[in-house]
Amino acid sequence: MVSREFQLSDQPVISFAGARGPGEGVVVVLAEDGPKFSPMAQDFDKKSKGLLTKAGELIGFKGKKDSYVNLLVPTGLNLSRLVVAGIGKPAEFGPEDWLNLGGCLRGALTGKEGQTAHVFLEIANGEVDTADVASFALGMLLRGYSFKKYKTTDKSKKAANELEKSLKKVVIHCADPRAATKAFATGQAIAHGVDVARDLVNEPANVLGPSEFAQRAKELTKVGVQVEVLNEPALKRLGMGALLAVGQGSDQPSHVVVMQWRGAGPKGGDPIVFVGKGVTFDAGGISLKPAAGMEDMKGDMAGAACVVGLMRTLAERKAKANVVGIIGLTENMPGGGAQRPGDVVKAMSGKTIEVLNTDAEGRMVLADCLWYAQQRFKPKAIVNLATLTGAVMVALGKEHAGLFSNNDGLSNKLLAAGTETGEKLWRLPLGPKYDKLIDSKVADIKNTGGRWGGSISAAQFLQRFIKDGMPWAHLDIAGTGMASADTDINRSWGPGFGVRLLDRFVRDQYERQ
């Protein structure tokens, strides 16, 4: 029996059922190395008088990972389409593999051959773990996301026919559908959070300015998050001179949004805090960026988007942890009131900053937010995310985000969460000699350390605003937070990077059991 159905907007309904089910319509079965067909695949092979075996031999299918047999209207079967997916050796097929398999198959199941697809997750000798079934389903949801908000509606008959033929329902057959349904409730919350982050990153800057972003964040009150928006007068009273300096050249007012989820209650103690950079468009200010590629700077708020998506996920799944999200929202433009290279501004901490390059603005936004987080919440640990430097992409490309930290234990926990979720991190160094790069002759600190080690000197700048003894980590997501390459689980310009990583980090390290 089907236990429960899950659906996100514009996504097929996903439900779970027993290992056996209707052998009709569109069907997906598995095969291991050999190929060794799953029990359901063996049934289809027998009913079709060896059609799967013959087709596999014809194309050299051995059941290897990432290999497939795809049959349309197979002879002898009441099916419109049959897909055999190779998984290689089950013992070596991990959680990330199941996630990616779900994404890959969701991309292949368009609905043209049938609006309902039945996926049989079973192996030849044994069962697929419930957690892996949930990962597979999550992969399907992540791959199914699309951002078509600004596509004008095509009311032609052809468009109507294409919509009619889209995939409407996926039934996942597994050993324990009730357990899978329960496990996937968490997966659905994660998908919701990732989609929120993707939507924010994909929005154009003329639609999503600092004020509009703050209003989007306030929607989290619907799922139980306490949200507070600090406007410019409030930021001035707090002394957030660094953040406010960044937004001086824009007609858009700056904001800081504070989001609190108290899932562990008073017994949970002090919260962990996540801080996100939210520059809704970064023209570079007076230190103007080149025109080529500037359009991508609508995504310079991916760190803030991740924090909002994370808070959505934690609230929806009722995480038993006390978590605070803080995002600094501003726009960096070259207006008449913009800060100039050579200006000196005072941060909330009291430190003075010599502005050598107005395009090194994200660190100034974070500086005030980090200090505010420590002063107000006295957290157990603080993690910030920012599309901070192009230098981190030179070092790591787009496969890993850069990790900088003053605490080995915190670093190892984040690295482990990255490995588990596939949102991978790579730790880069901090040290006294790097710190000297940001010493200023006219102020306490300067906002750029020069050409070499740019991502490191940016992290050193942030560390100047971290109090002694406070566990802190900085994630530079410039290469992973926007303009992402296509993967099995994402075809969106904005990938929603970091939501799954930090949700796993909170679940494994800070959640009360």
XYZ file of C-alpha atoms in Angstrom:
513
model
C 0.000 0.000 0.000
C 1.094 3.594 -0.648
C 1.782 5.279 2.673
C 1.873 8.986 1.895
C 2.384 11.368 -0.982
C 4.866 14.247 -1.214
C 4.778 17.085 -3.700
C 6.623 20.361 -4.263
C 5.299 22.967 -6.668
C 5.616 21.930 -10.333
C 7.001 18.578 -9.225
C 5.501 15.106 -9.577
C 3.921 13.574 -6.502
C 6.310 11.064 -4.886
C 4.878 8.168 -2.918
C 6.173 4.881 -1.499
C 4.719 1.400 -1.890
C 5.620 -2.246 -1.302
C 8.322 -4.065 -3.234
C 5.802 -5.572 -5.619
C 3.397 -3.547 -7.677
C 1.753 -3.020 -11.049
C 3.969 -3.960 -13.966
C 2.567 -1.403 -16.362
C 3.260 2.028 -17.789
C 6.759 3.415 -17.200
C 8.940 1.215 -15.009
C 12.507 1.443 -13.658
C 14.358 -1.590 -12.288
C 17.935 -2.138 -11.133
C 20.822 -4.383 -12.124
C 24.133 -5.096 -10.409
C 27.516 -6.032 -11.828
C 27.263 -9.002 -14.171
C 24.625 -7.972 -15.027
C 22.683 -9.439 -12.127
C 19.061 -8.356 -12.442
C 16.891 -7.433 -9.459
C 13.906 -9.740 -8.736
C 11.470 -7.465 -10.575
C 13.833 -7.158 -13.520
C 14.103 -10.944 -13.617
C 10.296 -11.179 -13.758
C 10.165 -8.798 -16.714
C 12.975 -10.668 -18.434
C 11.100 -13.947 -18.029
C 7.777 -12.528 -19.217
C 9.416 -11.021 -22.293
C 11.268 -14.259 -23.109
C 14.689 -12.837 -22.348
C 14.250 -9.382 -23.903
C 16.254 -7.602 -21.149
C 19.086 -10.116 -21.448
C 19.181 -9.814 -25.240
C 19.054 -6.004 -25.168
C 21.826 -5.902 -22.578
C 24.039 -8.191 -24.632
C 23.431 -6.111 -27.737
C 24.681 -2.869 -26.153
C 27.273 -4.430 -23.856
C 25.359 -3.683 -20.653
C 27.116 -5.210 -17.617
C 25.179 -3.567 -14.800
C 27.979 -1.102 -14.126
C 27.303 2.107 -12.252
C 25.919 4.900 -14.477
C 24.945 2.507 -17.301
C 21.422 1.945 -18.570
C 19.180 -0.140 -20.820
C 16.271 1.878 -22.176
C 13.418 0.050 -23.922
C 10.357 1.701 -25.456
C 7.168 -0.400 -25.753
C 9.058 -3.636 -25.005
C 7.617 -6.686 -26.728
C 5.701 -9.067 -24.470
C 5.234 -6.556 -21.649
C 2.373 -4.194 -20.857
C 4.795 -1.295 -20.574
C 5.287 1.926 -22.472
C 8.894 2.176 -21.298
C 11.296 0.034 -19.275
C 14.574 1.359 -17.896
C 17.221 -0.871 -16.334
C 19.667 1.167 -14.240
C 23.076 -0.261 -13.411
C 24.378 0.295 -9.864
C 27.597 -1.729 -9.994
C 28.454 -3.349 -6.660
C 25.766 -2.579 -4.058
C 28.302 -2.527 -1.213
C 30.141 0.315 -2.981
C 27.001 2.260 -3.906
C 26.841 4.945 -1.224
C 24.311 7.613 -0.158
C 25.593 10.155 -2.676
C 25.270 7.532 -5.424
C 21.621 6.906 -4.540
C 21.012 10.659 -4.482
C 22.574 11.091 -7.906
C 20.750 8.063 -9.315
C 17.454 9.610 -8.253
C 18.417 12.837 -9.966
C 19.586 11.141 -13.135
C 16.419 9.075 -13.489
C 14.223 12.100 -12.770
C 15.940 13.813 -15.686
C 15.236 10.833 -17.912
C 11.573 10.420 -16.914
C 9.921 13.232 -18.827
C 6.373 11.914 -18.745
C 6.067 11.578 -22.508
C 5.700 7.806 -22.274
C 3.394 7.967 -19.249
C 2.478 10.392 -16.480
C 3.150 7.835 -13.742
C 6.465 6.047 -13.218
C 7.043 3.014 -10.986
C 10.584 2.675 -9.623
C 11.527 -0.646 -8.004
C 14.395 -0.125 -5.553
C 15.537 -3.658 -4.844
C 18.749 -5.591 -5.334
C 19.332 -9.229 -6.187
C 20.240 -10.433 -2.707
C 18.985 -8.097 -0.006
C 17.157 -4.837 0.496
C 17.944 -1.216 -0.205
C 18.323 0.634 3.104
C 15.538 3.020 4.011
C 17.990 5.936 4.213
C 19.142 5.178 0.661
C 15.551 5.048 -0.568
C 14.995 8.495 0.972
C 18.205 9.787 -0.632
C 17.038 8.517 -4.018
C 13.712 10.327 -3.616
C 15.477 13.527 -2.535
C 17.633 13.339 -5.655
C 14.480 13.197 -7.765
C 13.097 16.325 -6.111
C 16.356 18.246 -6.422
C 16.677 17.430 -10.125
C 13.042 18.328 -10.769
C 13.513 21.978 -9.775
C 13.282 24.602 -12.506
C 13.107 28.404 -12.473
C 10.673 29.503 -15.151
C 9.105 32.492 -13.410
C 10.003 34.931 -16.166
C 9.215 32.698 -19.138
C 6.177 34.162 -20.844
C 3.313 31.697 -21.021
C 3.006 29.847 -24.312
C -0.700 29.236 -24.763
C -0.309 27.323 -27.983
C -1.791 23.884 -28.454
C 1.722 22.438 -28.612
C 2.612 23.875 -25.196
C -0.619 22.559 -23.717
C 0.145 19.093 -25.056
C 3.650 19.173 -23.591
C 2.275 20.154 -20.175
C -0.287 17.381 -20.404
C 2.502 14.869 -21.067
C 4.701 15.906 -18.123
C 5.474 13.488 -15.287
C 2.781 13.712 -12.609
C 3.522 10.885 -10.212
C 6.405 8.644 -9.114
C 5.749 5.526 -7.032
C 8.888 4.182 -5.361
C 8.571 0.500 -4.484
C 10.771 -0.591 -1.566
C 10.996 -3.073 1.284
C 9.511 -0.808 3.992
C 7.327 1.961 2.551
C 6.230 3.206 5.972
C 9.814 3.733 7.110
C 10.695 5.315 3.772
C 7.750 7.716 4.078
C 8.918 8.788 7.529
C 12.541 9.167 6.444
C 11.604 11.163 3.379
C 9.703 13.746 5.420
C 13.160 15.078 6.300
C 14.174 14.881 2.640
C 11.150 16.924 1.651
C 12.104 19.613 4.185
C 15.618 19.673 2.756
C 14.267 19.996 -0.784
C 12.056 22.886 0.309
C 15.055 24.682 1.816
C 17.233 24.111 -1.252
C 14.455 25.368 -3.509
C 14.074 28.524 -1.396
C 17.802 29.192 -1.749
C 17.743 28.474 -5.484
C 14.796 30.808 -6.023
C 16.581 33.631 -4.208
C 19.833 33.223 -6.139
C 18.033 32.982 -9.477
C 16.023 36.172 -8.988
C 17.208 39.238 -10.941
C 18.511 42.158 -8.884
C 15.812 44.533 -10.117
C 13.268 42.274 -8.423
C 15.238 41.162 -5.364
C 16.879 44.142 -3.702
C 17.782 44.274 0.006
C 14.248 45.260 1.082
C 12.594 42.583 -1.060
C 15.036 39.970 0.209
C 14.170 40.922 3.792
C 10.478 40.476 2.993
C 11.162 37.022 1.542
C 12.995 36.082 4.745
C 10.004 37.240 6.813
C 7.920 34.538 5.136
C 9.730 32.042 7.393
C 7.409 33.120 10.193
C 4.842 30.856 8.502
C 6.896 27.800 9.532
C 7.677 29.011 13.048
C 10.900 30.975 12.615
C 11.131 34.223 14.582
C 12.240 36.920 12.123
C 13.453 40.426 12.915
C 14.409 42.998 10.266
C 16.829 45.785 11.263
C 16.539 48.867 9.043
C 19.170 51.530 8.372
C 18.368 53.698 11.423
C 18.719 50.610 13.625
C 22.025 49.695 11.941
C 23.312 53.237 12.516
C 22.398 53.047 16.202
C 24.291 49.759 16.444
C 27.337 51.337 14.796
C 27.430 49.059 11.741
C 29.573 51.511 9.788
C 31.286 48.875 7.639
C 28.061 47.356 6.298
C 26.422 50.745 5.791
C 29.462 52.056 3.895
C 29.009 49.334 1.271
C 25.452 50.436 0.503
C 26.125 54.192 0.386
C 26.171 54.319 -3.411
C 22.803 52.594 -3.833
C 19.285 53.997 -3.690
C 18.310 50.742 -1.976
C 18.441 50.809 1.846
C 20.529 48.193 3.649
C 19.091 45.717 6.139
C 20.143 43.010 8.555
C 17.724 40.126 9.104
C 17.860 37.983 12.242
C 16.122 34.592 12.130
C 15.771 32.412 15.227
C 14.724 28.765 15.494
C 14.534 27.522 19.083
C 13.921 23.864 18.482
C 15.814 22.670 21.556
C 14.261 25.175 23.967
C 16.027 26.521 27.075
C 17.735 23.190 27.748
C 19.458 23.453 24.371
C 21.633 26.289 25.638
C 23.276 28.908 23.464
C 22.626 28.679 19.739
C 24.891 28.018 16.812
C 24.845 31.006 14.443
C 25.052 31.054 10.652
C 25.876 34.355 8.951
C 25.366 34.995 5.239
C 26.613 37.688 2.905
C 23.678 39.205 1.039
C 24.935 41.687 -1.555
C 21.937 41.595 -3.864
C 23.953 43.126 -6.689
C 27.676 43.840 -6.703
C 28.793 46.290 -9.375
C 32.024 46.745 -7.436
C 31.212 50.288 -6.351
C 33.707 52.982 -7.407
C 36.167 50.117 -8.066
C 33.832 49.100 -10.875
C 33.877 45.535 -12.139
C 34.427 44.788 -15.868
C 31.202 44.596 -17.868
C 31.821 41.019 -19.015
C 30.152 38.684 -16.562
C 28.818 41.440 -14.304
C 25.309 40.035 -14.730
C 26.347 37.124 -12.543
C 26.665 39.498 -9.600
C 22.942 39.145 -8.980
C 24.092 35.962 -7.235
C 26.451 37.683 -4.799
C 23.909 36.960 -2.093
C 24.171 33.162 -2.297
C 25.504 32.971 1.258
C 22.438 34.756 2.593
C 20.187 32.613 0.393
C 21.710 29.484 1.902
C 21.080 30.724 5.434
C 17.414 31.460 4.651
C 17.021 28.045 2.990
C 18.681 26.341 5.951
C 16.375 28.028 8.445
C 13.394 26.912 6.354
C 14.610 23.314 6.394
C 15.335 23.268 10.138
C 11.925 24.697 10.977
C 9.997 22.414 8.630
C 11.600 19.275 9.987
C 11.324 20.568 13.583
C 15.044 20.297 14.261
C 15.831 19.892 17.964
C 18.496 22.575 17.958
C 18.749 26.270 18.760
C 19.919 28.003 15.603
C 20.205 31.650 14.590
C 20.590 32.894 11.026
C 21.835 36.418 10.338
C 22.072 37.953 6.869
C 23.515 41.316 5.879
C 21.613 42.738 2.890
C 22.936 45.587 0.786
C 23.759 46.621 -2.774
C 27.219 47.751 -3.926
C 26.775 50.473 -6.566
C 28.890 53.388 -7.877
C 26.501 56.224 -6.969
C 27.368 59.760 -5.997
C 27.332 58.887 -2.315
C 29.410 55.722 -2.688
C 32.436 55.079 -0.513
C 35.748 55.813 -2.194
C 39.069 53.989 -2.305
C 41.067 55.528 0.524
C 38.079 56.101 2.831
C 38.333 55.023 6.474
C 35.198 53.629 8.138
C 34.489 52.341 11.626
C 33.001 48.878 12.122
C 30.613 47.896 14.904
C 33.514 46.371 16.840
C 35.218 49.763 16.958
C 37.970 48.760 14.538
C 38.733 51.188 11.722
C 38.985 49.928 8.149
C 40.921 51.528 5.306
C 38.971 50.890 2.105
C 41.519 50.262 -0.642
C 39.114 48.541 -3.006
C 35.350 49.068 -2.857
C 34.903 45.728 -4.620
C 36.216 43.967 -1.508
C 32.877 44.717 0.106
C 31.556 41.361 1.261
C 34.050 41.096 4.101
C 32.889 44.492 5.385
C 29.259 43.325 5.422
C 30.245 40.177 7.277
C 32.479 41.999 9.752
C 29.557 43.850 11.334
C 27.224 40.836 11.161
C 29.788 38.570 12.826
C 30.392 41.050 15.623
C 26.676 41.573 16.152
C 26.102 37.803 16.302
C 28.724 37.375 19.013
C 27.597 40.372 21.053
C 23.918 39.463 21.058
C 23.818 35.669 21.051
C 27.142 34.469 22.523
C 26.920 31.356 20.344
C 28.480 27.931 20.743
C 30.027 28.398 17.310
C 29.624 30.658 14.308
C 29.790 29.744 10.627
C 29.618 32.291 7.833
C 29.048 31.763 4.108
C 29.898 34.172 1.324
C 30.617 34.370 -2.364
C 33.672 36.263 -1.190
C 36.606 35.912 -3.589
C 37.364 34.916 -7.143
C 40.680 33.713 -5.760
C 39.049 30.677 -4.180
C 37.901 29.567 -7.649
C 41.461 29.903 -8.930
C 42.550 27.599 -6.110
C 39.698 25.074 -6.013
C 37.632 25.509 -9.167
C 33.926 24.836 -8.720
C 34.101 21.400 -7.102
C 34.859 22.472 -3.517
C 34.066 25.485 -1.367
C 36.938 26.943 0.609
C 36.948 26.345 4.372
C 38.870 28.571 6.788
C 38.658 28.142 10.544
C 40.295 28.847 13.884
C 39.092 25.518 15.289
C 40.150 22.047 14.132
C 37.149 20.318 15.712
C 34.662 22.600 13.973
C 36.522 22.199 10.685
C 36.462 18.420 10.882
C 32.717 18.399 11.579
C 32.037 20.599 8.562
C 34.328 18.535 6.349
C 32.510 15.356 7.418
C 29.111 16.893 6.617
C 30.435 17.945 3.230
C 31.601 14.433 2.458
C 28.267 12.923 3.529
C 26.177 15.275 1.405
C 28.466 15.731 -1.593
C 28.673 19.488 -0.932
C 32.389 19.265 -0.437
C 34.768 21.607 1.376
C 38.546 21.972 1.272
C 40.391 23.533 4.199
C 42.821 26.344 3.404
C 45.355 27.914 5.779
C 45.289 30.872 8.123
C 48.329 32.241 9.939
C 50.190 35.256 11.342
C 52.175 35.944 8.167
C 48.978 36.028 6.113
C 47.412 38.253 8.748
C 50.110 40.888 8.256
C 48.907 41.327 4.666
C 45.908 43.298 5.898
C 47.728 45.652 8.292
C 47.082 49.287 7.383
C 49.320 52.313 7.841
C 46.406 54.667 8.464
C 43.762 52.461 10.129
C 43.514 49.274 12.180
C 43.039 47.116 9.098
C 42.715 47.423 5.324
C 40.092 45.629 3.293
C 42.391 43.898 0.816
C 45.726 42.155 1.197
C 46.871 42.432 -2.399
C 47.039 40.004 -5.289
C 48.511 36.877 -3.711
C 46.514 34.575 -1.454
C 43.394 36.674 -1.922
C 40.942 34.194 -0.405
C 43.243 33.743 2.599
C 43.709 37.455 3.295
C 39.924 37.880 3.032
C 39.466 35.168 5.661
C 42.132 36.819 7.835
C 40.129 40.039 7.623
C 37.046 38.232 8.947
C 39.031 36.615 11.748
C 39.912 40.091 13.051
C 36.250 40.357 14.018
C 36.065 37.035 15.840
C 36.500 37.146 19.605
C 39.166 35.050 21.323
C 37.940 31.533 22.059
C 34.971 31.667 19.676
C 34.888 28.626 17.343
C 34.452 30.085 13.868
C 34.481 28.888 10.273
C 34.258 30.792 7.014
C 32.997 29.103 3.853
C 33.979 30.865 0.641
C 31.333 29.643 -1.806
C 32.213 31.890 -4.758
C 32.785 28.818 -6.949
C 29.869 26.723 -5.714
C 27.106 29.177 -4.800
C 26.127 30.420 -8.268
C 26.676 29.854 -11.986
C 26.976 26.152 -11.217
C 27.731 23.437 -13.716
C 24.972 20.938 -14.511
C 24.944 17.875 -12.273
C 22.691 14.852 -11.825
C 20.726 16.719 -9.118
C 20.803 20.277 -10.417
C 20.136 22.083 -13.681
C 19.672 25.499 -12.103
C 22.004 28.529 -12.330
C 21.549 28.898 -8.597
C 22.287 25.502 -7.018
C 21.236 26.190 -3.421
C 24.685 25.111 -2.241
C 25.167 24.748 1.488
C 21.648 23.951 2.653
C 22.150 20.180 2.656
C 25.673 20.544 4.037
C 24.690 22.700 7.008
C 21.491 20.795 7.734
C 23.587 17.625 8.039
C 26.128 19.507 10.171
C 23.400 20.661 12.581
C 21.734 17.242 12.657
C 24.936 15.331 13.392
C 26.632 17.759 15.777
C 24.129 20.027 17.533
C 20.722 18.417 17.534
C 19.382 17.035 20.785
C 18.440 13.390 20.446
